[in-house]
Structure formats: structure tokens, C-alpha cells
PDB file of C-alpha atoms and ligand atoms in Angstrom:
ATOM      1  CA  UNK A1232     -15.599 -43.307  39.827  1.00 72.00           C
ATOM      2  CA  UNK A1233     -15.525 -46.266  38.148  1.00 82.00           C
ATOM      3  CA  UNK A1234     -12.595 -48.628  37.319  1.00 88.00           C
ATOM      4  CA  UNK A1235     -13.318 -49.662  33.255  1.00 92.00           C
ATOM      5  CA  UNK A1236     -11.500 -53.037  32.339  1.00 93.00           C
ATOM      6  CA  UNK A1237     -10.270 -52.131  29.177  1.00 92.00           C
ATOM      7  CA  UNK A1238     -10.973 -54.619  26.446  1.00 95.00           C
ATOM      8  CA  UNK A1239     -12.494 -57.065  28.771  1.00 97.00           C
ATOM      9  CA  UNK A1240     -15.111 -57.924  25.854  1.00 98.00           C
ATOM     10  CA  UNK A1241     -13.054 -57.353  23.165  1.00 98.00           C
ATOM     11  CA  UNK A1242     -14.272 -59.598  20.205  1.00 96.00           C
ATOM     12  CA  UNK A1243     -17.362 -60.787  22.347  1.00 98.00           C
ATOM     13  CA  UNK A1244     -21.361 -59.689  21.193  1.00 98.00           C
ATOM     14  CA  UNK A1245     -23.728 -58.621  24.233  1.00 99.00           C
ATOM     15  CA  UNK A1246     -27.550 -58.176  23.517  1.00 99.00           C
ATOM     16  CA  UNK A1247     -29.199 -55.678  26.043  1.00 99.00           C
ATOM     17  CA  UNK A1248     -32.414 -55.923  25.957  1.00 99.00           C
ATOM     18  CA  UNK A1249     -34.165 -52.701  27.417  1.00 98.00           C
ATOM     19  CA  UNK A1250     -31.162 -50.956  27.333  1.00 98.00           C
ATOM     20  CA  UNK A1251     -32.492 -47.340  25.750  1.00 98.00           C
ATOM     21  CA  UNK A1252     -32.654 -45.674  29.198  1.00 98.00           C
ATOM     22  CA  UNK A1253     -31.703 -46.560  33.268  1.00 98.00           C
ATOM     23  CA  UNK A1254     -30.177 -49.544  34.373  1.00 98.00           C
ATOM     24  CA  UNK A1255     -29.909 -51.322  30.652  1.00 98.00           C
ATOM     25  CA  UNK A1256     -28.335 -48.199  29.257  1.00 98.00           C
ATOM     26  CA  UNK A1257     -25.749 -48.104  32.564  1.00 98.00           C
ATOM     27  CA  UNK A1258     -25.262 -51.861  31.587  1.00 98.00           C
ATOM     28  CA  UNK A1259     -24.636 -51.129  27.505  1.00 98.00           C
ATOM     29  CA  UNK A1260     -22.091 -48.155  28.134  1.00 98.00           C
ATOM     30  CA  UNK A1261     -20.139 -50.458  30.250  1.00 98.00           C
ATOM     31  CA  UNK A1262     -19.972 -53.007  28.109  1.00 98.00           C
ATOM     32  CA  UNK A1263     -19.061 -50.980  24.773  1.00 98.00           C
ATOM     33  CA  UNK A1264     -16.489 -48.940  27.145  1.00 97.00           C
ATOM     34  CA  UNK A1265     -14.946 -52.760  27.653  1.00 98.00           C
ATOM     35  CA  UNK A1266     -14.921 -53.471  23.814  1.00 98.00           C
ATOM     36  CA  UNK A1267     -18.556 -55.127  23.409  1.00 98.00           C
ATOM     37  CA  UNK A1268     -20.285 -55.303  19.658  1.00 98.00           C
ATOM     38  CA  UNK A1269     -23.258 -53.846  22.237  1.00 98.00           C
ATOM     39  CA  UNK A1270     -26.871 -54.624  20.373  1.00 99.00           C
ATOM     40  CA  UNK A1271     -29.611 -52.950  22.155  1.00 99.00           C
ATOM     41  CA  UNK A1272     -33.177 -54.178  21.619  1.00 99.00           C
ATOM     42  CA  UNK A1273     -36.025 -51.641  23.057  1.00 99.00           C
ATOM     43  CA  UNK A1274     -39.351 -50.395  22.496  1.00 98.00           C
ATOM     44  CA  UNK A1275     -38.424 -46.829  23.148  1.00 98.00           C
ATOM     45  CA  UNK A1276     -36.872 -46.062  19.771  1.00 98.00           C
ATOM     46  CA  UNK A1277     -35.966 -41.977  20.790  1.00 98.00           C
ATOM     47  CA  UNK A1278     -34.608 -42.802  23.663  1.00 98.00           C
ATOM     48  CA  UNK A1279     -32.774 -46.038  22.426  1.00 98.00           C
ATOM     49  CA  UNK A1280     -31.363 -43.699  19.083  1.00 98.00           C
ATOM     50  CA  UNK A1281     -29.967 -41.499  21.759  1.00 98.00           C
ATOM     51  CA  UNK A1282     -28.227 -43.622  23.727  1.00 98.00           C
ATOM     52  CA  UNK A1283     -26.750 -45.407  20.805  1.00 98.00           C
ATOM     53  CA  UNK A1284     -25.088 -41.639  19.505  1.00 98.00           C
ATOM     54  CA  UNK A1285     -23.755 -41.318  22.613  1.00 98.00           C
ATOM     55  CA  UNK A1286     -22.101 -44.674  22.999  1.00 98.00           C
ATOM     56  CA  UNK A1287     -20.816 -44.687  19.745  1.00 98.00           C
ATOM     57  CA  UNK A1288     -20.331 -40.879  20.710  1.00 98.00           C
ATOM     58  CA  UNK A1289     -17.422 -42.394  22.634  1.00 97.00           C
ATOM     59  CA  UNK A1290     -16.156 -44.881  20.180  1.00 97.00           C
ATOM     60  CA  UNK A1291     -18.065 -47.755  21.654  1.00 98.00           C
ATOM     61  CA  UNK A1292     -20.019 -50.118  18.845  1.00 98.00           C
ATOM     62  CA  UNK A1293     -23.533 -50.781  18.680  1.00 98.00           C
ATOM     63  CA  UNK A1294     -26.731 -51.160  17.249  1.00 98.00           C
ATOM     64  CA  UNK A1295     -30.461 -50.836  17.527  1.00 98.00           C
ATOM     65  CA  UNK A1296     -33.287 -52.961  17.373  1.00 98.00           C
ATOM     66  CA  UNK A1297     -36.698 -51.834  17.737  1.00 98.00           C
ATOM     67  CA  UNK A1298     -38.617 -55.006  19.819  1.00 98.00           C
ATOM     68  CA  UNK A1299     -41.546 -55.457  21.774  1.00 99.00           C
ATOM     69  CA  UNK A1300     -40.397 -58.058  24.039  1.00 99.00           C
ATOM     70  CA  UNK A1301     -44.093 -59.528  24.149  1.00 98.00           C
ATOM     71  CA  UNK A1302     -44.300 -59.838  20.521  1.00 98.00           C
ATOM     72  CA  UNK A1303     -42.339 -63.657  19.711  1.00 98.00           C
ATOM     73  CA  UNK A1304     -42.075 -62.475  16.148  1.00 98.00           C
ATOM     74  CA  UNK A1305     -40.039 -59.526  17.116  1.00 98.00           C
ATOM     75  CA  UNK A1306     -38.040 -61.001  19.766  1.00 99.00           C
ATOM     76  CA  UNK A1307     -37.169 -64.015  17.034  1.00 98.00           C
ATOM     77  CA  UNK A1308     -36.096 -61.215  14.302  1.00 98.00           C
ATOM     78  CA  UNK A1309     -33.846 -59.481  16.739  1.00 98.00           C
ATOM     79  CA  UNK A1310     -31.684 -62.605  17.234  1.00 98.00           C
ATOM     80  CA  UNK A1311     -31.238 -63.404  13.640  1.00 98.00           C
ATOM     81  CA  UNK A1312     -30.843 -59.712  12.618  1.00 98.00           C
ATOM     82  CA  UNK A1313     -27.432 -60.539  15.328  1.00 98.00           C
ATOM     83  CA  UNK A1314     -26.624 -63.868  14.149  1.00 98.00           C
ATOM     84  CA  UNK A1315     -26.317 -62.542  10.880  1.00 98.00           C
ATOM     85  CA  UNK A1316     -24.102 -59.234  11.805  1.00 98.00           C
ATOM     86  CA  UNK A1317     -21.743 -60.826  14.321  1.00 98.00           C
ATOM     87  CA  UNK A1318     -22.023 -64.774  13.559  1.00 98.00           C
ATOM     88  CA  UNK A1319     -22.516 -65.363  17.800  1.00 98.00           C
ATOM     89  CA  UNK A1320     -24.082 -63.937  20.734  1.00 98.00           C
ATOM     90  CA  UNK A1321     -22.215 -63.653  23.834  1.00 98.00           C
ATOM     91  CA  UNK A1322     -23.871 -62.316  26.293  1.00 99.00           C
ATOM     92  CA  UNK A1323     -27.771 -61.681  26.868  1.00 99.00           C
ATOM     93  CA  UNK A1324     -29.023 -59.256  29.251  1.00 99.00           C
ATOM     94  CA  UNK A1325     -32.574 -59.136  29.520  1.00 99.00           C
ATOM     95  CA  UNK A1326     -33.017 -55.869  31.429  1.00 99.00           C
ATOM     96  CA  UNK A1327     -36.510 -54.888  29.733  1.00 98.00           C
ATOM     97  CA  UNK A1328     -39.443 -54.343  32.700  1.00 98.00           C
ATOM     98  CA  UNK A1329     -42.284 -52.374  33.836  1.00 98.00           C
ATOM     99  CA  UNK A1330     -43.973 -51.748  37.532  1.00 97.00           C
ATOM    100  CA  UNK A1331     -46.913 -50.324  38.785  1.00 95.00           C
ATOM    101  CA  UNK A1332     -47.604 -49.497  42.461  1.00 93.00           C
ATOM    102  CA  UNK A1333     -51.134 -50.715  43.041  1.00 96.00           C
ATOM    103  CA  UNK A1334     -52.621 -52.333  45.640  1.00 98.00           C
ATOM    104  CA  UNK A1335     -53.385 -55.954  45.686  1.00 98.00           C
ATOM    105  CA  UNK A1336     -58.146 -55.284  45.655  1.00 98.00           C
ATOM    106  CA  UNK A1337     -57.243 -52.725  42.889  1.00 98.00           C
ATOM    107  CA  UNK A1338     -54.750 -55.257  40.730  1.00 98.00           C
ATOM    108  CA  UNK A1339     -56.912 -56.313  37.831  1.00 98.00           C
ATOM    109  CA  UNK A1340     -55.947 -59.084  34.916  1.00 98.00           C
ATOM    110  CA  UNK A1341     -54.563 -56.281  32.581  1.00 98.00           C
ATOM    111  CA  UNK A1342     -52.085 -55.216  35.036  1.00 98.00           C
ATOM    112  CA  UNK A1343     -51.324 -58.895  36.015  1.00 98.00           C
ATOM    113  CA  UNK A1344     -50.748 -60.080  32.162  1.00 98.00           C
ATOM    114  CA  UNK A1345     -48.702 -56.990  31.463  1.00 98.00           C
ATOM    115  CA  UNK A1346     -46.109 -57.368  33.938  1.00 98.00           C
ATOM    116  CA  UNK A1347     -45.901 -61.212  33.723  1.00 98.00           C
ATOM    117  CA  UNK A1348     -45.943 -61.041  29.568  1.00 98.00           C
ATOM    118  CA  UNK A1349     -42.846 -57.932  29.480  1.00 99.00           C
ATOM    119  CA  UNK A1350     -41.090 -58.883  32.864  1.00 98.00           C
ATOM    120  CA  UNK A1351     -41.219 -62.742  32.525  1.00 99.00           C
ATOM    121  CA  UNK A1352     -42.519 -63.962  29.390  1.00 98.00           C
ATOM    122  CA  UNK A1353     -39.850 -61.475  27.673  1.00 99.00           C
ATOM    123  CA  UNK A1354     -37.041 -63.442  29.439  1.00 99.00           C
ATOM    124  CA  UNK A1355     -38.265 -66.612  28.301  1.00 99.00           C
ATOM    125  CA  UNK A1356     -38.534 -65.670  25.150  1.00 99.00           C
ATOM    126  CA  UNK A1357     -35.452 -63.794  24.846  1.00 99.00           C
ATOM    127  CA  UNK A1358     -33.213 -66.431  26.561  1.00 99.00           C
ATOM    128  CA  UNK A1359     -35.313 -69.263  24.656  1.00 98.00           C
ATOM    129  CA  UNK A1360     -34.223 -67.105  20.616  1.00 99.00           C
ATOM    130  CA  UNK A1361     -30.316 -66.845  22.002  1.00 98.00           C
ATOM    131  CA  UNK A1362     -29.802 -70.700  23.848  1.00 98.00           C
ATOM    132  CA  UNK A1363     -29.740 -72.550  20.381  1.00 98.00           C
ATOM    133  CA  UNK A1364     -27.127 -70.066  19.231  1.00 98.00           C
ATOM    134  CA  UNK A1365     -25.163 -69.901  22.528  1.00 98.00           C
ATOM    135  CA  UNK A1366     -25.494 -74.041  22.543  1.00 98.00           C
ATOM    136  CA  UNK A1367     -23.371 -73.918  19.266  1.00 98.00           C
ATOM    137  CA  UNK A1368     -21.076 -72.117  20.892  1.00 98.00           C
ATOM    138  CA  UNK A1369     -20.543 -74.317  23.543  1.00 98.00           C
ATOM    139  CA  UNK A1370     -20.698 -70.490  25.408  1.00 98.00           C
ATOM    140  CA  UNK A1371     -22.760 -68.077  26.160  1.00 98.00           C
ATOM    141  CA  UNK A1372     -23.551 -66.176  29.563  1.00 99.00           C
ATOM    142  CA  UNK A1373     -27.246 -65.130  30.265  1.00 99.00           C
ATOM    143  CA  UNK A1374     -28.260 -62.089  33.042  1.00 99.00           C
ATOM    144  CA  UNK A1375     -31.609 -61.893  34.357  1.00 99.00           C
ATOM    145  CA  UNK A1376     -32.416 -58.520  35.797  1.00 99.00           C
ATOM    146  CA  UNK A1377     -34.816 -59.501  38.554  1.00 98.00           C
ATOM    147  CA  UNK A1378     -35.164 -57.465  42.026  1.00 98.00           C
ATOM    148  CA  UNK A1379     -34.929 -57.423  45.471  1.00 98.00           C
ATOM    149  CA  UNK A1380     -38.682 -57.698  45.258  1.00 98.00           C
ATOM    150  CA  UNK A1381     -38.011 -61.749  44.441  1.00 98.00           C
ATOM    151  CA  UNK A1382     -37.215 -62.256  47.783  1.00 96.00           C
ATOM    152  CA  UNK A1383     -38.607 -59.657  49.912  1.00 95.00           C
ATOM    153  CA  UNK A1384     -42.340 -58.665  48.556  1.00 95.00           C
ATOM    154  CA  UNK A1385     -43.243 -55.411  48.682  1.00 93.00           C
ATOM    155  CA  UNK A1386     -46.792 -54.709  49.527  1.00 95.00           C
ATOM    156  CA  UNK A1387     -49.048 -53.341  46.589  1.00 95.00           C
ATOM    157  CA  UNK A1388     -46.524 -54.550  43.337  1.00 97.00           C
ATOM    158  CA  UNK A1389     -47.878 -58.238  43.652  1.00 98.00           C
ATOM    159  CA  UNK A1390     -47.926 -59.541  39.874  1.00 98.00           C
ATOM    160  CA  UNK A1391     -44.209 -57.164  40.158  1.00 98.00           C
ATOM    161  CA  UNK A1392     -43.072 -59.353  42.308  1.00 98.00           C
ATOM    162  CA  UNK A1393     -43.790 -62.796  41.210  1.00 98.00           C
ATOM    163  CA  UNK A1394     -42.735 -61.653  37.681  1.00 98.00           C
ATOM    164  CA  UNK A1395     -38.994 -61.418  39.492  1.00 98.00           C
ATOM    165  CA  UNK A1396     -39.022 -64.429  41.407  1.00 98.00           C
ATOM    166  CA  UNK A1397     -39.685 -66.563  38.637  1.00 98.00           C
ATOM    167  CA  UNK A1398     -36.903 -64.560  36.426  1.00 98.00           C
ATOM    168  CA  UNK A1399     -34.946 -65.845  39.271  1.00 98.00           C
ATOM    169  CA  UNK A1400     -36.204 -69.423  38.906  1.00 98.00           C
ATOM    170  CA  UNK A1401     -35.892 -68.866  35.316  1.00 99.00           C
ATOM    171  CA  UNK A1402     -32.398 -67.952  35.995  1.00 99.00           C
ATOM    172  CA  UNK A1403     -31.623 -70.733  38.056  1.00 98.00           C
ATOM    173  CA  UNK A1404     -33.046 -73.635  35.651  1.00 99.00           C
ATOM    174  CA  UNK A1405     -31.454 -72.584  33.003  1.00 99.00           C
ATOM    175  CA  UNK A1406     -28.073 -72.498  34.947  1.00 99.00           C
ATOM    176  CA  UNK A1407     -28.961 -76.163  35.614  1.00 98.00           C
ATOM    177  CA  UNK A1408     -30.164 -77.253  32.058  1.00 98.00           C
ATOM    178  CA  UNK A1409     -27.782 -75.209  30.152  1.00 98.00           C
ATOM    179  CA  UNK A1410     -24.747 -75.289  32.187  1.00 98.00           C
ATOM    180  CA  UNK A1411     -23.128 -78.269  31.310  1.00 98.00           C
ATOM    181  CA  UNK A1412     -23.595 -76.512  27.415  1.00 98.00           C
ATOM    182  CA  UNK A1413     -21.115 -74.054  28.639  1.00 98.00           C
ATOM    183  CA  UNK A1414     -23.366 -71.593  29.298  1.00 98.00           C
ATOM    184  CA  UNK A1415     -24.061 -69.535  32.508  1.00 99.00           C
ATOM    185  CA  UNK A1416     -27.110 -68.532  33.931  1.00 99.00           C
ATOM    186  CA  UNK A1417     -27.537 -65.684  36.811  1.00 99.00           C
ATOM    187  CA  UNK A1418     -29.981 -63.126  38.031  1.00 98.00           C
ATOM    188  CA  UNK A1419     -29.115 -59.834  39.457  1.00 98.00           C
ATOM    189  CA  UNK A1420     -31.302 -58.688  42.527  1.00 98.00           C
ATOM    190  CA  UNK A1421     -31.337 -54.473  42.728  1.00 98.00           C
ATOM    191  CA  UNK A1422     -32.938 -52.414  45.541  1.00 97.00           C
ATOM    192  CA  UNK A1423     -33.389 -48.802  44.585  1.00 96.00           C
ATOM    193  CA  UNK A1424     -31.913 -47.276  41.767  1.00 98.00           C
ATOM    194  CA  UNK A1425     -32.700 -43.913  40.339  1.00 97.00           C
ATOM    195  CA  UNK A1426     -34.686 -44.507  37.177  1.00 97.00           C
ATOM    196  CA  UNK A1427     -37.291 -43.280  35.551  1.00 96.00           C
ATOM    197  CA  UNK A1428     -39.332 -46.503  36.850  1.00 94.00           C
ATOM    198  CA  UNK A1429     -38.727 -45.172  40.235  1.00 94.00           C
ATOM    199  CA  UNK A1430     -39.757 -41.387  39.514  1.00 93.00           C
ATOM    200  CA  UNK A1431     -42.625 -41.546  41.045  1.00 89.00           C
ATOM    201  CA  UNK A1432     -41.604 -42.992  44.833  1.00 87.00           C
ATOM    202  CA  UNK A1433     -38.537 -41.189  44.425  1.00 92.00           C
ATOM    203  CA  UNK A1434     -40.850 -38.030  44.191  1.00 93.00           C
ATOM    204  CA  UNK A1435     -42.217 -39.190  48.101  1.00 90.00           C
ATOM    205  CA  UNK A1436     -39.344 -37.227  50.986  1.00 91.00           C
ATOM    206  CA  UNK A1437     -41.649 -39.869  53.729  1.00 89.00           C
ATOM    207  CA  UNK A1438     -41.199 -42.858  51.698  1.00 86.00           C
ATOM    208  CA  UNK A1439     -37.385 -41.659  51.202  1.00 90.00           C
ATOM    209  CA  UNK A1440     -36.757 -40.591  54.546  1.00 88.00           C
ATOM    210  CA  UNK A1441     -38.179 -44.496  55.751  1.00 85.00           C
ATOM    211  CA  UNK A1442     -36.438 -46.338  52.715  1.00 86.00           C
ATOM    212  CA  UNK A1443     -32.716 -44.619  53.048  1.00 87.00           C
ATOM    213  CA  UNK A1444     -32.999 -45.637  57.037  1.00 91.00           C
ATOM    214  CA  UNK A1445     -33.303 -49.145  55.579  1.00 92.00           C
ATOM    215  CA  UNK A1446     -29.767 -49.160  53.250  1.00 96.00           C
ATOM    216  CA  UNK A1447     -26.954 -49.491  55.869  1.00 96.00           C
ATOM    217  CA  UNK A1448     -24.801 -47.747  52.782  1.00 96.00           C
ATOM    218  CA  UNK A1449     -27.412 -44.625  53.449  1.00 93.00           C
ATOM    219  CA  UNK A1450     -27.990 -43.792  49.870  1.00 95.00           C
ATOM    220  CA  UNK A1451     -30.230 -45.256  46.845  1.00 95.00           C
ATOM    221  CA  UNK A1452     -28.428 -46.866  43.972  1.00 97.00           C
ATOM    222  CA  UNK A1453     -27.391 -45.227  40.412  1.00 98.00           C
ATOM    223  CA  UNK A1454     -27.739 -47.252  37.733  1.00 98.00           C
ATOM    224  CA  UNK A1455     -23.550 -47.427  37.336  1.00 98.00           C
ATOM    225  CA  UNK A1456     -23.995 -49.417  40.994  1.00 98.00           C
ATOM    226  CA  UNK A1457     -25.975 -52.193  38.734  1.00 98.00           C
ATOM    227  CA  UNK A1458     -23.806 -51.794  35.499  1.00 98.00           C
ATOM    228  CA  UNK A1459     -20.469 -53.146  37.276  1.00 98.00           C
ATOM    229  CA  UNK A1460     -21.881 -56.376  39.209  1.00 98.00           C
ATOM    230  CA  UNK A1461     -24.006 -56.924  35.612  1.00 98.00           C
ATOM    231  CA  UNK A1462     -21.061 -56.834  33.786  1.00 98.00           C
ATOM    232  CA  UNK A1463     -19.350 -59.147  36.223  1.00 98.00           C
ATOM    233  CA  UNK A1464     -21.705 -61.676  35.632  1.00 98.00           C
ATOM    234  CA  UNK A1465     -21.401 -61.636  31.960  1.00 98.00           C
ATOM    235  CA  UNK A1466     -17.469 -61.575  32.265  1.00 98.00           C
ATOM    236  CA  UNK A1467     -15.015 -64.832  31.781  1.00 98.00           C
ATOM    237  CA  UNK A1468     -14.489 -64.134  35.887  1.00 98.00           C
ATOM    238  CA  UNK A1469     -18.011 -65.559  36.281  1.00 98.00           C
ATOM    239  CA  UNK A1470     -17.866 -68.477  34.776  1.00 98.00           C
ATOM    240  CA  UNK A1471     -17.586 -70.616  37.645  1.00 98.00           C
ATOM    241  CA  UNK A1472     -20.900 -68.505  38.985  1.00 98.00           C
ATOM    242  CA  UNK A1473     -24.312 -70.043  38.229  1.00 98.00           C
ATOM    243  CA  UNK A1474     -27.554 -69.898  39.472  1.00 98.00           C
ATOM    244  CA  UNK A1475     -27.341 -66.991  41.572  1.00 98.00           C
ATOM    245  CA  UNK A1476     -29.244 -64.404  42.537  1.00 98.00           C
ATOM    246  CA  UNK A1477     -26.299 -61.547  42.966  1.00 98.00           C
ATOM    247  CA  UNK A1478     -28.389 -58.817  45.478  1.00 98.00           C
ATOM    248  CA  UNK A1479     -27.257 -54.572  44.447  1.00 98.00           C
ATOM    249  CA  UNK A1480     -29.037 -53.140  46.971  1.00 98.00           C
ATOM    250  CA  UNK A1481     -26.467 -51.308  49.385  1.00 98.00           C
ATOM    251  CA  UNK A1482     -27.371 -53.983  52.242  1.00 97.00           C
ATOM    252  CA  UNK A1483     -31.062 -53.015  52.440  1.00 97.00           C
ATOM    253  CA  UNK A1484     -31.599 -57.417  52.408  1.00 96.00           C
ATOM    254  CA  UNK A1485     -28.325 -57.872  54.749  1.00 96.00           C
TER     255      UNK A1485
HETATM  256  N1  LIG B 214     -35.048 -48.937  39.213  1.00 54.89           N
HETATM  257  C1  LIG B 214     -35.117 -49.795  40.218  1.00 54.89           C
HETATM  258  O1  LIG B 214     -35.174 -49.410  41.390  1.00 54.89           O
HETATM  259  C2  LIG B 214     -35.110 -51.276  39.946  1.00 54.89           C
HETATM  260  C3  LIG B 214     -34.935 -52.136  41.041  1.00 54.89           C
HETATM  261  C4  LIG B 214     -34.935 -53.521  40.813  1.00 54.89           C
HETATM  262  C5  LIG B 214     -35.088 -54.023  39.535  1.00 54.89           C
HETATM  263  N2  LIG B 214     -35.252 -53.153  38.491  1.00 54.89           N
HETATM  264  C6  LIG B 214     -35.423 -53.736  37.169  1.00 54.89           C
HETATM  265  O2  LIG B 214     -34.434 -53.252  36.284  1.00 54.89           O
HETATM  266  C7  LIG B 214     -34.935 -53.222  34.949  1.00 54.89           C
HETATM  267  C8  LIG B 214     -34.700 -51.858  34.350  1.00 54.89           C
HETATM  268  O3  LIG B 214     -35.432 -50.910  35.097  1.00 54.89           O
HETATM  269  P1  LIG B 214     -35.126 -49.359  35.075  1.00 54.89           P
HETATM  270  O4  LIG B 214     -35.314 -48.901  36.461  1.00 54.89           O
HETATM  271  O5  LIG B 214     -33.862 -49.072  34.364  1.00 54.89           O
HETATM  272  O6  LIG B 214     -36.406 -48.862  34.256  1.00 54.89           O
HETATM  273  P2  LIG B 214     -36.558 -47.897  32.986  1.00 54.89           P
HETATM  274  O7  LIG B 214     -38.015 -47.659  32.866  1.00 54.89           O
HETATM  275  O8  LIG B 214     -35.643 -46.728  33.120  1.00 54.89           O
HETATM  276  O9  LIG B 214     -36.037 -48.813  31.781  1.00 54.89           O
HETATM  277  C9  LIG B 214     -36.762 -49.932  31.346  1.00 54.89           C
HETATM  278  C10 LIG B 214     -36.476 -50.147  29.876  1.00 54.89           C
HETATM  279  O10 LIG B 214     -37.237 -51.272  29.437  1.00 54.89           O
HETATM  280  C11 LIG B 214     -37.846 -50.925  28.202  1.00 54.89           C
HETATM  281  N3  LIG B 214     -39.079 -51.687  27.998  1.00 54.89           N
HETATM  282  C12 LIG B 214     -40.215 -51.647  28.733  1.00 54.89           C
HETATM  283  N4  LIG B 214     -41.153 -52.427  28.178  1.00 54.89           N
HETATM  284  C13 LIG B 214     -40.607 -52.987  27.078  1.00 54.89           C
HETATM  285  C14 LIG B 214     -41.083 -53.880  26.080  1.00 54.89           C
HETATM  286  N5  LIG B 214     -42.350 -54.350  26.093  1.00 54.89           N
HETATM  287  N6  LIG B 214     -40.242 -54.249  25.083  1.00 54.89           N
HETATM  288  C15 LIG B 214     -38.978 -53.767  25.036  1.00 54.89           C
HETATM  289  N7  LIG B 214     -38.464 -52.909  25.942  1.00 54.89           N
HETATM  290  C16 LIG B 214     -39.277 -52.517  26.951  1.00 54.89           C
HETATM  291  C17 LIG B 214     -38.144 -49.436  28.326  1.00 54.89           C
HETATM  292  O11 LIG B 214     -38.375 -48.809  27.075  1.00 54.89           O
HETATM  293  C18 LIG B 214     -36.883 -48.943  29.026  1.00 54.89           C
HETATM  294  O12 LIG B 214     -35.871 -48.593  28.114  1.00 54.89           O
HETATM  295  C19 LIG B 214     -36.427 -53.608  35.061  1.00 54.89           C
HETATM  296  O13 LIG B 214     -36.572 -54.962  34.758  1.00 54.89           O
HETATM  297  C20 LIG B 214     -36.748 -53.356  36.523  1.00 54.89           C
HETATM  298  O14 LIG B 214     -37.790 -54.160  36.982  1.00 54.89           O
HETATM  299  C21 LIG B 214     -35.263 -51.804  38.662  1.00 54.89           C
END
């Protein structure tokens, strides 16, 4: 059950980016449930249509915009489409990411450039369209969805798991260069959460049997675990909280 904080965004513009389906959509719910303009920016425009009708379903308000986070073109559309709806941006959440379990002999450039140029090279992109606006401001709070993988590497997701850690460094510099701008900068660290990016491990009872032993809280994560500690960080209670790394993983790093 979760405990909304009714109006907690009230007046206040959030961009999720990758927010059609799993974790982003958990993440864009919540905020339109606290009284978020919610703008979600995907590739998946189905799935992204359909959780828009249900948000605003609910009376939440949002909006759609198709974007390849690779493509600097789109990415640089998206943010003036918003700047000229809502005048600001408040909060960017740059949820958008792929994986592919592979080991390390069998990991090829394609695979390499793909999850750097979505995972990474979307953030900087994203968070490099919205800081000019968010420096006008003088606010603006940016969320990095990086992993537990940016600390402790999993074997065979290698270019995975250097995409995360430097979100996370990402994260962290621009909670240095931006902060005294009045912006905050933060990454959030999840273990497992059922997603459709987890499908296939998920799909494994040995792998689930080993990786539940590992969670002291005994269970994997939903994508409402990730929403609330997200939403947090995007919230005027975080804005003495910068640079961090904020682990959702049940304990599985404890
Ligand atoms: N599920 C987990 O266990 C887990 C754990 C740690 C971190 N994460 C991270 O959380 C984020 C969300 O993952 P999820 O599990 O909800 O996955 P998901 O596959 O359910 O959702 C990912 C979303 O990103 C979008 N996306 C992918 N490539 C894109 C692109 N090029 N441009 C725009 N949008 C694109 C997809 O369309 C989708 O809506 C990812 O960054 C993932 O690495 C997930």
C-alpha cells in the first residue's frame, strides 16, 4: 500500500524519460497522483499511449513525446516542445535503458555502443537539453536511474555495468557543477525489480532460488518499491541531498 502525498508537485513539471512501461511508468503515476504536469518521453509509442490513458484515466496530467534518446535532435525537440507548454522543467528523470546478458568473449562493439549510447549518452544528453532551463530557474532536481550493477558488477552485463557507474559519476558531477545553481543531482541504485527487462532471468527458478537468498527482505522489488524513493529525490525534502547514489534493492548490497 502506498502512502500518496497529495499535491506534493502541485504546480511543478517532471520529464520521465522512458516512462511508457516498468520502473519509469511506476515513477510517472506517482508523480501525476502527487499533482505533476508528468511529460513522458519514450520510444515505445503503444505502450507509452497506454500508460498516458491510464494516468490521465485517473485525473493525473500528462503528455507524450515520442524520442529516441540516442538521437540529439529528438532529445533537443522534446525539451522545447516542454518549455513551450509549461514555461519550466522541474524535475528530470532519465529512466530510459536497455541490458543484455552476454558474456564478456561474446560482447561485441554493437552491444557495447548500444548500451553506452541509450544508458549513458541518453543521460547526458537529456540532463545537458534541461540544465540551461533548470539554470534559469535557479531550480531544478535531476534523477539518474543507474543500478546496483554500478557498484557491484555482475558477471556477463559488462558495457551494462559501466553504462551505470558513470550515470552515477554523471550524477555526482553534476551535483557538484550544478549545485550551487540550485539544482540537485542524484542517482538511484535498484536491485531486482519485476520488469519486462528482467523477464528473461526472472523466467530462471535456480537463478531465483540463489538471488532471493541474497535480499535479506526475501523478495524482488516492484517497480512501486523504485517509484517512492524516485520521487523522494525529486521532492523539496531532497534538496539538501546531492550526489548520492540512493541503493532500492531490499538489502541485497547491505
Ligand atoms: N528492472 C530492474 O531490475 C532494474 C534494476 C536496476 C536498474 N534498472 C534500470 O531502470 C531503468 C528502467 O528499467 P525497466 O526495468 O523499467 O525496463 P523496461 O524495459 O520495462 O523499461 C525501459 C523503458 O525505456 C525505454 N527505452 C529503451 N530504449 C529507449 C530509447 N532508445 N529511447 C527512449 N526510450 C527508450 C523503453 O521503451 C521502456 O519504456 C533502466 O535504466 C534499467 O537499467 C532496472
Amino acid at each position: 500500500m502506498i502512502d500518496l502525498i497529495p499535491g506534493r508537485f502541485e504546480g511543478q513539471v517532471a520529464l520521465v524519460v522512458g516512462g511508457a512501461q516498468g520502473i519509469g511508468k511506476a515513477i510517472a503515476v506517482r508523480l501525476a497522483s502527487e499533482g505533476a504536469r508528468v511529460v513522458i518521453a519514450d520510444i515505445d509509442r503503444a505502450m507509452m499511449a497506454r500508460t498516458a490513458a491510464e494516468i490521465s484515466a485517473a485525473g493525473g496530467s500528462v503528455r507524450t513525446v515520442v524520442c529516441d534518446v540516442q538521437k540529439k535532435p529528438q532529445v533537443q525537440r522534446t525539451v522545447v516542445k516542454i518549455i513551450r507548454w509549461y514555461k519550466r522543467i522541474d524535475v528530470l528523470m532519465f529512466v530510459a535503458g536497455v541490458s543484455k546478458d552476454t558474456p564478456f568473449v561474446e560482447t561485441d562493439e554493437k552491444l557495447w555502443d548500444l548500451t553506452m549510447s541509450v544508458n549513458l549518452r541518453g543521460g547526458f544528453l537529456f540532463a545537458r537539453a534541461v540544465a540551461p532551463q533548470m539554470i534559469k530557474q535557479r531550480k531544478g532536481k535531476l534523477v539518474f536511474m543507474s543500478s546496483t550493477n554500478a557498484w557491484d558488477a555482475e558477471a556477463n552485463f559488462a558495457p551494462y555495468n559501466a553504462s551505470k557507474s558513470g550515470l552515477y559519476l554523471l550524477a555526482k558531477t553534476l551535483a557538484r557543477e550544478l549545485g550551487p545553481m540550485g539544482i540537485n543531482s542524484n542517482a538511484i541504485g535498484p536491485g531486482l525489480i519485476r520488469t519486462r527487462l528482467t523477464e528473461g532471468v526472472r523466467k530462471d527458478p535456480t537463478f531465483m532460488k540463489k538471488y532471493e537468498n541474497l535480499i535479506p527482505v526475501g523478495r524482488i522489488g516492484e517497480p512501486e518499491d523504485v517509484a517512492g524513493p524516485a520521487t523522494f529525490l525529486a521532492s523539496r525534502d531532497a534538496d539538501y541531498v546531492n550526489g548520492v547514489l540512493l541503493f532500492v534493492d531490499g538489502g541485497q548490497l547491505a
